[in-house]
XYZ file of N, CA and C in Angstrom:
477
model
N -97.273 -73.682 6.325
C -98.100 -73.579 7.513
C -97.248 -73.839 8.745
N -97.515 -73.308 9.853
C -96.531 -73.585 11.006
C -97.262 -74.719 11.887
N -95.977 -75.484 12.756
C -97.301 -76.321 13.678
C -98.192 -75.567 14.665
N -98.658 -74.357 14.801
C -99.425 -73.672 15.767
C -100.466 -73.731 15.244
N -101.197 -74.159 13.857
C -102.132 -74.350 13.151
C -103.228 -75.690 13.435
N -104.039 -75.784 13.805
C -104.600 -76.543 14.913
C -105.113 -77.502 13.220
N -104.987 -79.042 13.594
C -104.933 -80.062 12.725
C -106.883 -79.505 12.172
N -107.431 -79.532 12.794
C -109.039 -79.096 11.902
C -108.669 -78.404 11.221
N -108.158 -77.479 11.226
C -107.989 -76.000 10.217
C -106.921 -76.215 8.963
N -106.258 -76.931 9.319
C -105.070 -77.802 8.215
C -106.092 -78.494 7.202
N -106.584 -79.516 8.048
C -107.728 -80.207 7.173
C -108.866 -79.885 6.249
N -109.423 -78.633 6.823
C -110.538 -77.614 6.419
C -109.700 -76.843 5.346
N -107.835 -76.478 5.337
C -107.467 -75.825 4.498
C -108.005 -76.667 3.303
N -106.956 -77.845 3.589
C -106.922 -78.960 2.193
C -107.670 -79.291 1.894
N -108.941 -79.706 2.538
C -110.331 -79.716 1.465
C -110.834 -78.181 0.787
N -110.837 -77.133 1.142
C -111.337 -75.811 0.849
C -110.397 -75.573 -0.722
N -108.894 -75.749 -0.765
C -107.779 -75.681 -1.593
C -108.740 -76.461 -2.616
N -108.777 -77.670 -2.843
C -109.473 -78.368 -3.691
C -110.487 -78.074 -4.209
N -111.351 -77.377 -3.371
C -112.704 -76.905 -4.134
C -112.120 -75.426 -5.133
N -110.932 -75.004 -4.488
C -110.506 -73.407 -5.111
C -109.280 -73.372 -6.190
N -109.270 -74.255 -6.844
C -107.919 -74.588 -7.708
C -107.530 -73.291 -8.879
N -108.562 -73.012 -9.632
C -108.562 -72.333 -10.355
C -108.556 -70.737 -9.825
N -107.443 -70.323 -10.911
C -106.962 -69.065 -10.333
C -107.989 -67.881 -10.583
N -109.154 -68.163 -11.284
C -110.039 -66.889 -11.278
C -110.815 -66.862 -10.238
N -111.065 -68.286 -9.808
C -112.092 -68.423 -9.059
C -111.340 -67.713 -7.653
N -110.199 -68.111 -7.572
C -109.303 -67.679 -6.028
C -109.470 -66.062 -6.080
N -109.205 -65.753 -7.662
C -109.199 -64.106 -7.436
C -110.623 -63.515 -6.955
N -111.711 -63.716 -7.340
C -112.945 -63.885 -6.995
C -113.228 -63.803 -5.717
N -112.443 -64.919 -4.864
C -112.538 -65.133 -4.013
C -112.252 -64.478 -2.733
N -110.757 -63.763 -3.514
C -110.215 -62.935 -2.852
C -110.591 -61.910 -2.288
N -111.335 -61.201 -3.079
C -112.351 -60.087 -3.456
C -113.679 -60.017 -2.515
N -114.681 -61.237 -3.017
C -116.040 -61.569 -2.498
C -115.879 -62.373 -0.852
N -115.028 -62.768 -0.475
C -115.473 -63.567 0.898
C -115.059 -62.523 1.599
N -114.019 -61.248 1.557
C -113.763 -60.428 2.593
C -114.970 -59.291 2.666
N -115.654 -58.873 1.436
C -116.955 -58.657 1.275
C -118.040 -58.890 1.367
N -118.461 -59.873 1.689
C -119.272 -61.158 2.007
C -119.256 -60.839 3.638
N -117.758 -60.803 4.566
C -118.039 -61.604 6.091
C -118.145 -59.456 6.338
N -117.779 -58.358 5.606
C -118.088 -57.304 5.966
C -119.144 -56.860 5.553
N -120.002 -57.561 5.225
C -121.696 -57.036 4.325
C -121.679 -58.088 5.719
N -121.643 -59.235 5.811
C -122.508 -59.657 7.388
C -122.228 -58.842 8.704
N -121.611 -58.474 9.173
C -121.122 -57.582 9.652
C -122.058 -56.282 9.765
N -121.889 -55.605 8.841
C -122.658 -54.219 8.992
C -123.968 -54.403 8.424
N -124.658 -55.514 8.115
C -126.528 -56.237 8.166
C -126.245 -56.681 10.068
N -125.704 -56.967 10.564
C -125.746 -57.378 12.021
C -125.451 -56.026 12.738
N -125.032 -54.942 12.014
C -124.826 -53.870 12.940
C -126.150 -52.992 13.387
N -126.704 -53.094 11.875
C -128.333 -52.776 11.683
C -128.889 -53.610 12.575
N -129.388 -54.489 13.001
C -130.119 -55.438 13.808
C -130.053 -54.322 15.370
N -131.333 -53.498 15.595
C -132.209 -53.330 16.529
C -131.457 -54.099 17.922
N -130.620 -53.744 18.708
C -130.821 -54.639 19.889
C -132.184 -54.274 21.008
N -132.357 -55.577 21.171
C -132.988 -56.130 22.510
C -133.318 -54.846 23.577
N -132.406 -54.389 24.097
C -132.057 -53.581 25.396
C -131.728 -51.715 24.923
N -132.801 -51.173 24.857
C -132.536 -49.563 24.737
C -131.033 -48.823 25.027
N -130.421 -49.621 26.151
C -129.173 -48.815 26.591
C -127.650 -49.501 25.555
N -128.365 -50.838 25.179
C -126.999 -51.378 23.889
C -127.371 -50.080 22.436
N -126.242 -49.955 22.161
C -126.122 -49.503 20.977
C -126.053 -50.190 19.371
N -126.441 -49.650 18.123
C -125.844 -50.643 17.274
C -124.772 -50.881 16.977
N -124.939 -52.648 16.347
C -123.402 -53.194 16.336
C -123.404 -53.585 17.787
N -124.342 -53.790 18.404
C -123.869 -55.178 19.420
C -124.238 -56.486 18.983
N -125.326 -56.737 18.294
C -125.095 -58.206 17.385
C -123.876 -58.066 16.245
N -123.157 -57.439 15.904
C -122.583 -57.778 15.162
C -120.873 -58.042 15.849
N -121.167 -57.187 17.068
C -119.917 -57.429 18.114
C -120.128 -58.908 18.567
N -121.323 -59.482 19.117
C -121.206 -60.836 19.560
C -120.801 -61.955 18.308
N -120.711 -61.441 17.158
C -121.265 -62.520 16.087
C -119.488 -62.262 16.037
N -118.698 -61.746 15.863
C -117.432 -61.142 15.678
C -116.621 -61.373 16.573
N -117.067 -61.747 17.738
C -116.743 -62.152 18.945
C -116.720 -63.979 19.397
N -117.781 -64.414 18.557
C -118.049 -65.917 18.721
C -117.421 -66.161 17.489
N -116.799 -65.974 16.043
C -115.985 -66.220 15.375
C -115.020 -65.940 15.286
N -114.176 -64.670 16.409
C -112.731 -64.752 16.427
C -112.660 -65.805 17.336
N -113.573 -66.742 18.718
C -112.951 -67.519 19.677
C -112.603 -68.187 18.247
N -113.188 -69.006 17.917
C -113.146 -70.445 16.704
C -111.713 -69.997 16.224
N -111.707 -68.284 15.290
C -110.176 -68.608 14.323
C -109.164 -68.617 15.673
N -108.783 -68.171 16.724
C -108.132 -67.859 17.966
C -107.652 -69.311 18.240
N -108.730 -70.117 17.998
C -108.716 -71.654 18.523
C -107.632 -72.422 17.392
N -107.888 -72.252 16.245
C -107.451 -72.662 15.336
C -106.203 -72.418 15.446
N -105.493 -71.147 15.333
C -104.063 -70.053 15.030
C -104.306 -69.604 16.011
N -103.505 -69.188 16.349
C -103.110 -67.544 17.270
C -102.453 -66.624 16.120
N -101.989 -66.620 15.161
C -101.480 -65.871 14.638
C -102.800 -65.363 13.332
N -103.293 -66.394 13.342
C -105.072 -66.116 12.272
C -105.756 -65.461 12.983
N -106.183 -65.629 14.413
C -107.017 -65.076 15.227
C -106.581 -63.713 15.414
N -105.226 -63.682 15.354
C -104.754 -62.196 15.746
C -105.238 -61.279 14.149
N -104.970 -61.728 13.094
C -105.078 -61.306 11.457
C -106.802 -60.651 11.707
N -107.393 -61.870 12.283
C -108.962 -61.591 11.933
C -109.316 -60.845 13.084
N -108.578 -60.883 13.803
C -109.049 -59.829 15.044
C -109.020 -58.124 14.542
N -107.751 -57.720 13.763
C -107.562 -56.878 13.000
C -108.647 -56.515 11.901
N -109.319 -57.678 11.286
C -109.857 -57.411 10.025
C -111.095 -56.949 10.717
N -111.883 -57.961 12.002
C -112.949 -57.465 12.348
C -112.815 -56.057 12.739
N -112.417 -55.731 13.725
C -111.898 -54.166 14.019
C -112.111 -53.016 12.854
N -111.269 -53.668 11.887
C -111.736 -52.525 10.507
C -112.904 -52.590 10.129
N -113.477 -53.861 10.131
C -114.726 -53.981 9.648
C -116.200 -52.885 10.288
N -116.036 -53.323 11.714
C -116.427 -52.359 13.006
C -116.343 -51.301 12.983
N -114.926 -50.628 12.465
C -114.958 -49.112 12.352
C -115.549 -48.754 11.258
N -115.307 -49.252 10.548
C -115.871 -48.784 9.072
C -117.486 -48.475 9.144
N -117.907 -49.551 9.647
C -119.549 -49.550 9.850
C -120.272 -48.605 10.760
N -119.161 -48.574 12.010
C -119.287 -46.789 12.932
C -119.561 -45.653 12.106
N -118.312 -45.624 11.304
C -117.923 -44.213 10.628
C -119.434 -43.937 9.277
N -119.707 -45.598 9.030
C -120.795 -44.977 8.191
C -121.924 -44.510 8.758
N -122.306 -45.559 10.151
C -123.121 -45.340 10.420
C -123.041 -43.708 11.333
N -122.149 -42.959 11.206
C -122.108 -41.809 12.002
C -122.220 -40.771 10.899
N -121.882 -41.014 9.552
C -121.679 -40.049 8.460
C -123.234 -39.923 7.619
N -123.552 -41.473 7.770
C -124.447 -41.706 6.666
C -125.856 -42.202 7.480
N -125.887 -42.751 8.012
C -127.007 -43.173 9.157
C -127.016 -44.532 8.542
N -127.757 -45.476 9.687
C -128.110 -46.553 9.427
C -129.056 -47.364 8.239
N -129.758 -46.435 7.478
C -130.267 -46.569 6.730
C -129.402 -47.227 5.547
N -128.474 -46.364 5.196
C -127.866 -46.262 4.074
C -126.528 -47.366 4.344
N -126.069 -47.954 5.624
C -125.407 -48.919 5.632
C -126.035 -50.315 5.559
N -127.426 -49.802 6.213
C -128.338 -51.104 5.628
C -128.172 -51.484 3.851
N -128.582 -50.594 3.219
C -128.602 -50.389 2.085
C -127.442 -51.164 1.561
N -126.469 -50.216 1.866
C -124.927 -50.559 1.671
C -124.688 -52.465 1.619
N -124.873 -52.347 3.038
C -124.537 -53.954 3.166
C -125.136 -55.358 2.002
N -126.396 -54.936 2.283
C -126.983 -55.543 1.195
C -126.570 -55.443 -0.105
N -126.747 -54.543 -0.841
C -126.042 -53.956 -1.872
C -124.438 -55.368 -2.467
N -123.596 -54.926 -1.131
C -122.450 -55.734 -1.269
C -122.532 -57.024 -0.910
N -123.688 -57.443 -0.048
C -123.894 -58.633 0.111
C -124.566 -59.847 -1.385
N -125.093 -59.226 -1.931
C -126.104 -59.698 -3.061
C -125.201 -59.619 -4.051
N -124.071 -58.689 -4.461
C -123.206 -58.670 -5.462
C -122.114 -59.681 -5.479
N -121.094 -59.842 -4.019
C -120.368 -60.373 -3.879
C -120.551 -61.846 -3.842
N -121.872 -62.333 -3.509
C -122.441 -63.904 -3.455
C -122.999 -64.242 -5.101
N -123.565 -63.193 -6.075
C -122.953 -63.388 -7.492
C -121.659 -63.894 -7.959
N -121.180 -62.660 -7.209
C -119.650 -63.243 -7.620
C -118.982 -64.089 -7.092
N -119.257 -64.582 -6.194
C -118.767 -66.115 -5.690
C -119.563 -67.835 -6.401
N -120.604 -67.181 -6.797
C -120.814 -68.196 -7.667
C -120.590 -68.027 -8.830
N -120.468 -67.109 -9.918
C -119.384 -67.094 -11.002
C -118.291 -67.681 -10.641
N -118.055 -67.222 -10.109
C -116.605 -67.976 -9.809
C -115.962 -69.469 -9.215
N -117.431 -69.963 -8.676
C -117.597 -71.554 -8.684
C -118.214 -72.000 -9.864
N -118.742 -71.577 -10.684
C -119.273 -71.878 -12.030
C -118.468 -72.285 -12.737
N -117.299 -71.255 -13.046
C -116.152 -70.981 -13.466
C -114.918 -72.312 -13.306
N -114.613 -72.720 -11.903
C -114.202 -73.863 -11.339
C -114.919 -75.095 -11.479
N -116.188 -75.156 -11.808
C -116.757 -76.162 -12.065
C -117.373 -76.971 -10.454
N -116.980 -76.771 -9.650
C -117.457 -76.829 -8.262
C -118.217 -76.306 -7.502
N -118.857 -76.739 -6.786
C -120.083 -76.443 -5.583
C -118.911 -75.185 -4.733
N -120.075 -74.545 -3.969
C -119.146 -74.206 -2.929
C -119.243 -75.399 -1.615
N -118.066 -74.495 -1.070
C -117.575 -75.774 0.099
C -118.797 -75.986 1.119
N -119.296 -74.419 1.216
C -120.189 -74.701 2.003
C -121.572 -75.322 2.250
N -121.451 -75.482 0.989
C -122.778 -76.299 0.822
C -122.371 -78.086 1.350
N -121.612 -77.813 1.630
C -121.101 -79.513 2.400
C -121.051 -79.475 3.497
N -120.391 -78.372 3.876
C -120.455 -78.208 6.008
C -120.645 -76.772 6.013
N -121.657 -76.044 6.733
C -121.400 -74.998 6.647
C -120.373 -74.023 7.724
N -119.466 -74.958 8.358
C -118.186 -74.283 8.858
C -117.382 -73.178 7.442
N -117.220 -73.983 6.808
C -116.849 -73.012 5.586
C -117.019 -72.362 5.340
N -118.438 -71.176 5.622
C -118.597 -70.027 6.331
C -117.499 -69.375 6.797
N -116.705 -70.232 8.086
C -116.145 -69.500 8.897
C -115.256 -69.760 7.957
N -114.262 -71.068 7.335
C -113.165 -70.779 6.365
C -112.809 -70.075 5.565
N -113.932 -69.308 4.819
C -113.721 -68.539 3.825
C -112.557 -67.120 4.165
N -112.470 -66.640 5.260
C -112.135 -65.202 5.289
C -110.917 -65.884 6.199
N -111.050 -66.477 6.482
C -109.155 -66.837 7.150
C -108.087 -67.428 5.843
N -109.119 -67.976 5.498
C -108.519 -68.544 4.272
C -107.687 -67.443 3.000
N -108.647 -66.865 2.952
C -108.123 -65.327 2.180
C -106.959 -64.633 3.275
N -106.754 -64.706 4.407
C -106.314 -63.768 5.210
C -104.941 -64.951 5.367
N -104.507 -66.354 5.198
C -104.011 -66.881 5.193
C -103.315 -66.966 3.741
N -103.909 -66.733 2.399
C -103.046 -66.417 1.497
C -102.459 -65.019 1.425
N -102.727 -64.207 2.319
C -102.261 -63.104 2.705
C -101.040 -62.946 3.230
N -101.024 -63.893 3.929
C -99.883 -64.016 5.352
C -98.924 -65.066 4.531
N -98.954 -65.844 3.512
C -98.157 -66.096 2.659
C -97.628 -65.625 1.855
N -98.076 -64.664 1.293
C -97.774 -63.663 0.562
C -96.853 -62.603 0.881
N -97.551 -62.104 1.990
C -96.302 -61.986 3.099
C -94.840 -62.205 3.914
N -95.169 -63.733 4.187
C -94.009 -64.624 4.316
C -94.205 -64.569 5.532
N -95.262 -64.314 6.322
C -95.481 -64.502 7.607
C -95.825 -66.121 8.108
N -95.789 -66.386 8.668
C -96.253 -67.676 9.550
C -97.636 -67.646 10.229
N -98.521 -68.528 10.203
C -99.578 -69.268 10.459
C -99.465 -70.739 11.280
């Protein structure tokens, strides 16, 4: 980890690490939390705004927007990762929603939302542990940096 890694997020690693020891559960993990924060994502793109002249995917721009400040706060080099991931996430949900209509990304989302939260509890089953979030629900936000941070190790990049 580099020191640009803001001491909460160090801390939030090393408790999160502990709940994730086991290597099926990480693979699992790997898989379901980047699926998980892009099924929230395109269920928030669906969400109807308020104001006739917003388009959809403006709740899911603010929601994407109030969780890159937090990873931004944490890293600059995480915030920049998840700034990227949201972006794909965003386009992706455009392109369906331009190919396929909103219906069917509704569909979609759900679909991957209900599967991937199976599979995140198999995979705490599996580990023998709660998820984290059922203790703070910041861990929410840990989950997908966290994946995007064994990424950037994997890598050999810095955090």
């Amino acid at each position: 980890m580099s020191p640009t890694l803001s001491a909460r997020l160090a801390q939030l690693f090393a408790s999160y690490n502990g709940d994730h020891r086991n290597a099926t559960n990480q693979a699992i993990h790997v898989i379901a939390v980047p699926a998980i924060a892009w099924s929230v994502i395109a269920l928030l793109w669906c969400v109807p705004p308020l104001i006739t002249w917003f388009k959809p995917g403006v709740w899911a721009a603010v929601a994407m927007f109030a969780a890159w400040c937090w990873y931004n706060r944490q890293s600059r080099s995480l915030g920049y990762g998840m700034l990227a991931a949201f972006f794909l996430a965003a386009m992706s949900c455009r392109v369906i929603e331009q190919q396929l209509g909103l219906h069917i990304l509704w569909k979609l989302a759900l679909g991957v939302f209900v599967i991937a939260w199976i599979a995140q509890f198999i995979g705490h089953h599996i580990e023998g542990k709660r998820p984290s979030f059922l203790t703070d629900l910041v861990y929410l936000l840990v989950g997908p940096v966290w994946v995007l941070a064994k990424a950037y190790r994997k890598l050999g990049w810095a955090y």
